[in-house]
mmCIF file of C-alpha atoms in Angstrom:
data_model
loop_
_atom_site.group_PDB
_atom_site.id
_atom_site.type_symbol
_atom_site.label_atom_id
_atom_site.label_comp_id
_atom_site.label_asym_id
_atom_site.label_seq_id
_atom_site.Cartn_x
_atom_site.Cartn_y
_atom_site.Cartn_z
ATOM 1 C CA MET A 1 -8.338 20.105 -24.359
ATOM 2 C CA THR A 2 -8.018 16.633 -22.836
ATOM 3 C CA LEU A 3 -10.923 15.228 -20.807
ATOM 4 C CA LEU A 4 -9.619 11.705 -20.161
ATOM 5 C CA GLU A 5 -6.127 10.282 -20.491
ATOM 6 C CA ALA A 6 -5.299 6.619 -19.988
ATOM 7 C CA LYS A 7 -1.732 5.342 -19.986
ATOM 8 C CA GLY A 8 -0.475 1.775 -20.099
ATOM 9 C CA LEU A 9 -3.754 0.057 -19.186
ATOM 10 C CA THR A 10 -3.393 -3.696 -18.813
ATOM 11 C CA ARG A 11 -5.865 -6.424 -17.914
ATOM 12 C CA HIS A 12 -5.193 -10.132 -18.393
ATOM 13 C CA PHE A 13 -7.609 -13.028 -17.865
ATOM 14 C CA GLY A 14 -5.498 -16.120 -17.371
ATOM 15 C CA GLY A 15 -3.276 -16.279 -20.438
ATOM 16 C CA ILE A 16 -5.472 -13.899 -22.449
ATOM 17 C CA ARG A 17 -4.197 -10.336 -22.733
ATOM 18 C CA ALA A 18 -7.558 -8.642 -23.151
ATOM 19 C CA VAL A 19 -6.021 -5.174 -22.705
ATOM 20 C CA ASP A 20 -2.276 -5.003 -23.146
ATOM 21 C CA GLY A 21 -0.655 -1.625 -22.457
ATOM 22 C CA VAL A 22 -3.287 0.604 -24.067
ATOM 23 C CA ASP A 23 -3.004 4.403 -24.182
ATOM 24 C CA LEU A 24 -6.097 6.466 -24.962
ATOM 25 C CA THR A 25 -6.791 10.199 -24.962
ATOM 26 C CA LEU A 26 -10.278 11.685 -25.219
ATOM 27 C CA ARG A 27 -10.682 15.366 -26.046
ATOM 28 C CA ARG A 28 -13.476 17.507 -24.663
ATOM 29 C CA GLY A 29 -16.485 17.646 -26.958
ATOM 30 C CA GLU A 30 -15.420 14.963 -29.435
ATOM 31 C CA ILE A 31 -17.053 11.778 -30.647
ATOM 32 C CA HIS A 32 -14.345 9.136 -30.400
ATOM 33 C CA ALA A 33 -14.998 5.649 -31.771
ATOM 34 C CA LEU A 34 -13.343 2.445 -30.596
ATOM 35 C CA ILE A 35 -13.293 -0.338 -33.188
ATOM 36 C CA GLY A 36 -11.554 -3.629 -33.832
ATOM 37 C CA PRO A 37 -12.217 -7.314 -34.537
ATOM 38 C CA ASN A 38 -14.239 -9.394 -32.097
ATOM 39 C CA GLY A 39 -12.102 -10.182 -29.062
ATOM 40 C CA ALA A 40 -9.876 -7.140 -29.568
ATOM 41 C CA GLY A 41 -10.499 -5.932 -26.007
ATOM 42 C CA LYS A 42 -12.937 -3.083 -26.601
ATOM 43 C CA THR A 43 -15.507 -3.915 -23.925
ATOM 44 C CA THR A 44 -12.791 -4.772 -21.392
ATOM 45 C CA LEU A 45 -11.145 -1.414 -22.031
ATOM 46 C CA VAL A 46 -14.313 0.620 -21.497
ATOM 47 C CA SER A 47 -15.140 -1.467 -18.438
ATOM 48 C CA ILE A 48 -11.790 -0.342 -17.035
ATOM 49 C CA LEU A 49 -12.455 3.285 -17.979
ATOM 50 C CA SER A 50 -15.879 3.197 -16.288
ATOM 51 C CA GLY A 51 -14.583 1.482 -13.148
ATOM 52 C CA ARG A 52 -16.420 -1.815 -13.566
ATOM 53 C CA ILE A 53 -13.113 -3.675 -13.894
ATOM 54 C CA ALA A 54 -9.833 -2.710 -12.228
ATOM 55 C CA PRO A 55 -6.694 -2.574 -14.377
ATOM 56 C CA GLN A 56 -3.674 -4.613 -13.367
ATOM 57 C CA SER A 57 -1.465 -1.711 -14.352
ATOM 58 C CA GLY A 58 -1.751 1.750 -15.840
ATOM 59 C CA VAL A 59 -3.247 5.114 -14.892
ATOM 60 C CA ILE A 60 -6.510 6.879 -15.776
ATOM 61 C CA ARG A 61 -6.826 10.640 -15.380
ATOM 62 C CA PHE A 62 -10.155 12.426 -15.756
ATOM 63 C CA GLU A 63 -10.056 16.220 -15.882
ATOM 64 C CA GLY A 64 -6.473 15.946 -14.665
ATOM 65 C CA GLU A 65 -7.313 13.848 -11.577
ATOM 66 C CA ASP A 66 -6.177 10.263 -11.061
ATOM 67 C CA ILE A 67 -9.357 8.150 -10.945
ATOM 68 C CA THR A 68 -7.686 4.754 -11.420
ATOM 69 C CA ALA A 69 -8.767 3.476 -8.006
ATOM 70 C CA LEU A 70 -12.264 5.002 -8.002
ATOM 71 C CA PRO A 71 -15.188 2.518 -8.172
ATOM 72 C CA ALA A 72 -17.820 2.874 -10.871
ATOM 73 C CA HIS A 73 -20.381 4.744 -8.750
ATOM 74 C CA ARG A 74 -17.784 7.350 -7.795
ATOM 75 C CA ARG A 75 -16.890 7.856 -11.456
ATOM 76 C CA VAL A 76 -20.554 8.436 -12.230
ATOM 77 C CA THR A 77 -20.596 11.331 -9.759
ATOM 78 C CA ARG A 78 -17.505 12.723 -11.504
ATOM 79 C CA GLY A 79 -19.342 12.677 -14.836
ATOM 80 C CA VAL A 80 -18.660 9.278 -16.450
ATOM 81 C CA ALA A 81 -21.748 7.360 -17.685
ATOM 82 C CA TYR A 82 -21.641 3.941 -19.388
ATOM 83 C CA THR A 83 -24.479 2.283 -21.314
ATOM 84 C CA PHE A 84 -24.080 -1.422 -21.849
ATOM 85 C CA GLN A 85 -23.787 -3.681 -24.873
ATOM 86 C CA ILE A 86 -26.815 -5.580 -23.573
ATOM 87 C CA THR A 87 -29.789 -3.446 -22.575
ATOM 88 C CA SER A 88 -29.804 -2.886 -18.808
ATOM 89 C CA ILE A 89 -33.132 -1.425 -17.772
ATOM 90 C CA TYR A 90 -35.620 -2.333 -15.054
ATOM 91 C CA PRO A 91 -38.178 -4.177 -17.202
ATOM 92 C CA ARG A 92 -40.999 -4.335 -14.633
ATOM 93 C CA LEU A 93 -40.885 -0.636 -13.837
ATOM 94 C CA SER A 94 -42.373 2.186 -15.867
ATOM 95 C CA VAL A 95 -40.270 4.254 -18.221
ATOM 96 C CA PHE A 96 -40.690 7.200 -15.837
ATOM 97 C CA ASP A 97 -39.470 5.167 -12.857
ATOM 98 C CA ASN A 98 -36.431 3.872 -14.765
ATOM 99 C CA VAL A 99 -35.289 7.420 -15.424
ATOM 100 C CA ALA A 100 -36.230 8.484 -11.884
ATOM 101 C CA LEU A 101 -33.863 5.828 -10.524
ATOM 102 C CA ALA A 102 -31.048 7.267 -12.616
ATOM 103 C CA LEU A 103 -31.986 10.716 -11.277
ATOM 104 C CA ARG A 104 -32.457 9.633 -7.676
ATOM 105 C CA ASP A 105 -30.406 12.589 -6.420
ATOM 106 C CA SER A 106 -32.643 15.074 -8.231
ATOM 107 C CA ARG A 107 -34.687 17.477 -6.104
ATOM 108 C CA ASP A 108 -37.438 17.740 -8.707
ATOM 109 C CA LEU A 109 -38.197 14.454 -10.473
ATOM 110 C CA ALA A 110 -41.500 15.789 -11.808
ATOM 111 C CA ARG A 111 -39.510 18.307 -13.828
ATOM 112 C CA ASP A 112 -36.241 16.499 -14.562
ATOM 113 C CA VAL A 113 -37.603 13.121 -15.718
ATOM 114 C CA PRO A 114 -39.859 14.594 -18.460
ATOM 115 C CA LEU A 115 -36.968 16.788 -19.619
ATOM 116 C CA ALA A 116 -34.722 13.742 -19.933
ATOM 117 C CA LEU A 117 -37.399 11.766 -21.787
ATOM 118 C CA ALA A 118 -38.062 14.639 -24.170
ATOM 119 C CA ARG A 119 -34.395 14.734 -25.115
ATOM 120 C CA THR A 120 -34.613 11.246 -26.613
ATOM 121 C CA GLY A 121 -38.200 11.451 -27.843
ATOM 122 C CA LEU A 122 -39.648 9.144 -25.184
ATOM 123 C CA GLU A 123 -41.903 11.675 -23.477
ATOM 124 C CA GLY A 124 -44.982 9.835 -24.741
ATOM 125 C CA PHE A 125 -43.884 6.559 -23.151
ATOM 126 C CA ALA A 126 -43.492 7.693 -19.525
ATOM 127 C CA ASP A 127 -46.264 5.431 -18.191
ATOM 128 C CA GLU A 128 -45.364 2.388 -20.304
ATOM 129 C CA THR A 129 -43.780 -0.676 -18.691
ATOM 130 C CA ALA A 130 -40.143 -0.675 -19.789
ATOM 131 C CA GLY A 131 -40.014 -4.386 -20.585
ATOM 132 C CA GLU A 132 -42.938 -4.034 -23.002
ATOM 133 C CA LEU A 133 -41.198 -1.427 -25.170
ATOM 134 C CA SER A 134 -39.761 -2.358 -28.550
ATOM 135 C CA TYR A 135 -36.069 -3.221 -28.513
ATOM 136 C CA GLY A 136 -35.198 0.094 -30.136
ATOM 137 C CA HIS A 137 -37.127 2.029 -27.511
ATOM 138 C CA GLN A 138 -35.499 0.017 -24.727
ATOM 139 C CA ARG A 139 -32.091 1.054 -26.060
ATOM 140 C CA LEU A 140 -33.285 4.659 -26.170
ATOM 141 C CA LEU A 141 -34.487 4.353 -22.580
ATOM 142 C CA GLU A 142 -31.080 3.127 -21.484
ATOM 143 C CA LEU A 143 -29.491 6.047 -23.298
ATOM 144 C CA THR A 144 -31.964 8.396 -21.613
ATOM 145 C CA MET A 145 -30.939 7.041 -18.212
ATOM 146 C CA GLY A 146 -27.306 7.755 -19.042
ATOM 147 C CA LEU A 147 -28.004 11.240 -20.372
ATOM 148 C CA ALA A 148 -30.159 12.076 -17.349
ATOM 149 C CA LEU A 149 -26.951 12.053 -15.317
ATOM 150 C CA ARG A 150 -25.670 14.934 -17.466
ATOM 151 C CA PRO A 151 -22.337 13.196 -17.994
ATOM 152 C CA LYS A 152 -19.180 14.861 -19.185
ATOM 153 C CA LEU A 153 -18.221 11.528 -20.789
ATOM 154 C CA LEU A 154 -20.824 9.127 -22.183
ATOM 155 C CA ILE A 155 -19.583 5.643 -23.105
ATOM 156 C CA LEU A 156 -21.857 3.815 -25.555
ATOM 157 C CA ASP A 157 -21.189 0.092 -26.031
ATOM 158 C CA GLU A 158 -22.640 -1.039 -29.389
ATOM 159 C CA PRO A 159 -25.698 1.211 -29.128
ATOM 160 C CA THR A 160 -27.091 0.423 -32.603
ATOM 161 C CA GLN A 161 -27.004 -3.349 -32.109
ATOM 162 C CA GLY A 162 -30.461 -4.652 -32.979
ATOM 163 C CA LEU A 163 -31.787 -1.278 -34.125
ATOM 164 C CA ALA A 164 -33.789 -0.975 -37.326
ATOM 165 C CA ASN A 165 -32.307 1.206 -40.049
ATOM 166 C CA GLU A 166 -34.879 3.935 -39.470
ATOM 167 C CA ASP A 167 -33.903 4.064 -35.788
ATOM 168 C CA ILE A 168 -30.192 4.386 -36.577
ATOM 169 C CA ALA A 169 -30.676 7.728 -38.335
ATOM 170 C CA GLY A 170 -32.397 9.096 -35.240
ATOM 171 C CA PHE A 171 -29.634 7.721 -33.029
ATOM 172 C CA LYS A 172 -26.945 9.479 -35.072
ATOM 173 C CA ALA A 173 -28.816 12.778 -34.859
ATOM 174 C CA LEU A 174 -29.141 12.357 -31.096
ATOM 175 C CA VAL A 175 -25.420 11.661 -30.608
ATOM 176 C CA ARG A 176 -24.487 14.699 -32.692
ATOM 177 C CA SER A 177 -26.745 16.828 -30.492
ATOM 178 C CA LEU A 178 -24.759 15.850 -27.388
ATOM 179 C CA VAL A 179 -21.508 17.523 -28.370
ATOM 180 C CA PRO A 180 -19.711 19.690 -27.440
ATOM 181 C CA GLU A 181 -21.291 19.602 -23.968
ATOM 182 C CA THR A 182 -20.692 15.840 -23.721
ATOM 183 C CA THR A 183 -17.744 13.804 -24.958
ATOM 184 C CA VAL A 184 -18.839 10.485 -26.485
ATOM 185 C CA LEU A 185 -16.798 7.280 -26.587
ATOM 186 C CA LEU A 186 -18.520 4.946 -29.023
ATOM 187 C CA ILE A 187 -17.942 1.208 -29.449
ATOM 188 C CA GLU A 188 -19.786 0.322 -32.617
ATOM 189 C CA HIS A 189 -19.904 -2.586 -35.070
ATOM 190 C CA ASN A 190 -21.621 -0.585 -37.804
ATOM 191 C CA MET A 191 -18.767 0.971 -39.760
ATOM 192 C CA GLU A 192 -21.083 3.342 -41.626
ATOM 193 C CA VAL A 193 -22.170 4.788 -38.271
ATOM 194 C CA VAL A 194 -18.564 5.015 -37.076
ATOM 195 C CA MET A 195 -17.267 6.786 -40.169
ATOM 196 C CA ASP A 196 -20.238 9.147 -40.209
ATOM 197 C CA LEU A 197 -20.122 10.136 -36.530
ATOM 198 C CA ALA A 198 -16.562 9.925 -35.259
ATOM 199 C CA ASP A 199 -14.129 12.822 -35.090
ATOM 200 C CA ARG A 200 -11.377 10.342 -34.262
ATOM 201 C CA ILE A 201 -11.117 6.551 -34.179
ATOM 202 C CA THR A 202 -8.916 4.212 -32.150
ATOM 203 C CA VAL A 203 -8.428 0.693 -33.495
ATOM 204 C CA LEU A 204 -7.721 -2.164 -31.072
ATOM 205 C CA ASN A 205 -6.270 -5.499 -32.133
ATOM 206 C CA PHE A 206 -5.266 -8.332 -29.788
ATOM 207 C CA GLY A 207 -5.651 -6.014 -26.802
ATOM 208 C CA ARG A 208 -3.346 -3.340 -28.162
ATOM 209 C CA SER A 209 -3.910 0.024 -29.785
ATOM 210 C CA LEU A 210 -3.130 -0.362 -33.474
ATOM 211 C CA ALA A 211 -3.834 3.219 -34.606
ATOM 212 C CA THR A 212 -5.653 6.438 -33.737
ATOM 213 C CA GLY A 213 -6.702 9.059 -36.257
ATOM 214 C CA THR A 214 -9.490 10.678 -38.227
ATOM 215 C CA PRO A 215 -11.835 8.438 -40.229
ATOM 216 C CA ALA A 216 -9.867 9.263 -43.394
ATOM 217 C CA GLU A 217 -6.554 8.422 -41.699
ATOM 218 C CA ILE A 218 -7.904 5.137 -40.360
ATOM 219 C CA ARG A 219 -9.282 4.129 -43.771
ATOM 220 C CA ALA A 220 -5.895 4.830 -45.354
ATOM 221 C CA ASN A 221 -3.799 3.061 -42.685
ATOM 222 C CA PRO A 222 -2.299 -0.122 -44.193
ATOM 223 C CA GLU A 223 -1.977 -1.847 -40.801
ATOM 224 C CA VAL A 224 -5.660 -1.246 -40.069
ATOM 225 C CA GLN A 225 -6.618 -2.468 -43.532
ATOM 226 C CA ALA A 226 -4.648 -5.667 -43.031
ATOM 227 C CA ALA A 227 -5.938 -6.329 -39.506
ATOM 228 C CA TYR A 228 -9.517 -5.201 -39.807
ATOM 229 C CA LEU A 229 -10.953 -3.041 -42.563
ATOM 230 C CA GLY A 230 -9.557 -5.090 -45.403
ATOM 231 C CA GLY A 231 -10.870 -8.403 -44.096
ATOM 232 C CA ASP A 232 -14.279 -9.948 -43.829
ATOM 233 C CA HIS A 233 -14.994 -8.754 -40.291
ATOM 234 C CA ALA A 234 -18.632 -7.887 -39.855
ATOM 235 C CA GLU A 235 -18.321 -6.367 -36.404
ATOM 236 C CA ALA A 236 -16.096 -3.875 -34.637
#
């Protein structure tokens, strides 16, 4: 069953066609990865999906409703959460207060914040200053803030960037635990993570959708091999 459907999304910056007529369908309860060479348009596309950037053309439907004109904060209330490529926490506040800000509409922060922290293993860091956490724990805190919103769709923009190998295994286990209650759209440069986690993969190249399929189908696609997998690209 479809959760989100985007048709003909376009966004140009001057003469650069960052997103050029992209279609994307996300199914309920799947982990869907978005990959492609640097500059392929991945972050621009998810910024459009989350409402941070408006498309110049195209339509986005979420649970059957047209949300194309909704701003980001209204999409959050509909169930769309987006964690950023660069960690976006409140570094001077405590871990508890960071999550409390994400849960500001909660009627019981004393209950809901510890529950959210426990989900990502940060319950022992509630009183720590967020900016003093290790980089890996800061990324987990950002993920906790997104999950605290109980999103129907969680967009993760390069979540393993900067993580140590031992942290990546824990991240993969956490993402798997989110489905089927949450659909995950994952932008990720680590192809091992992508192939291990994703149910389906969409490949972008020069702002256009090159292919969508299972990991096996994407590996076997000659166009994808020529444009991305077969080259020396280190990042998605």
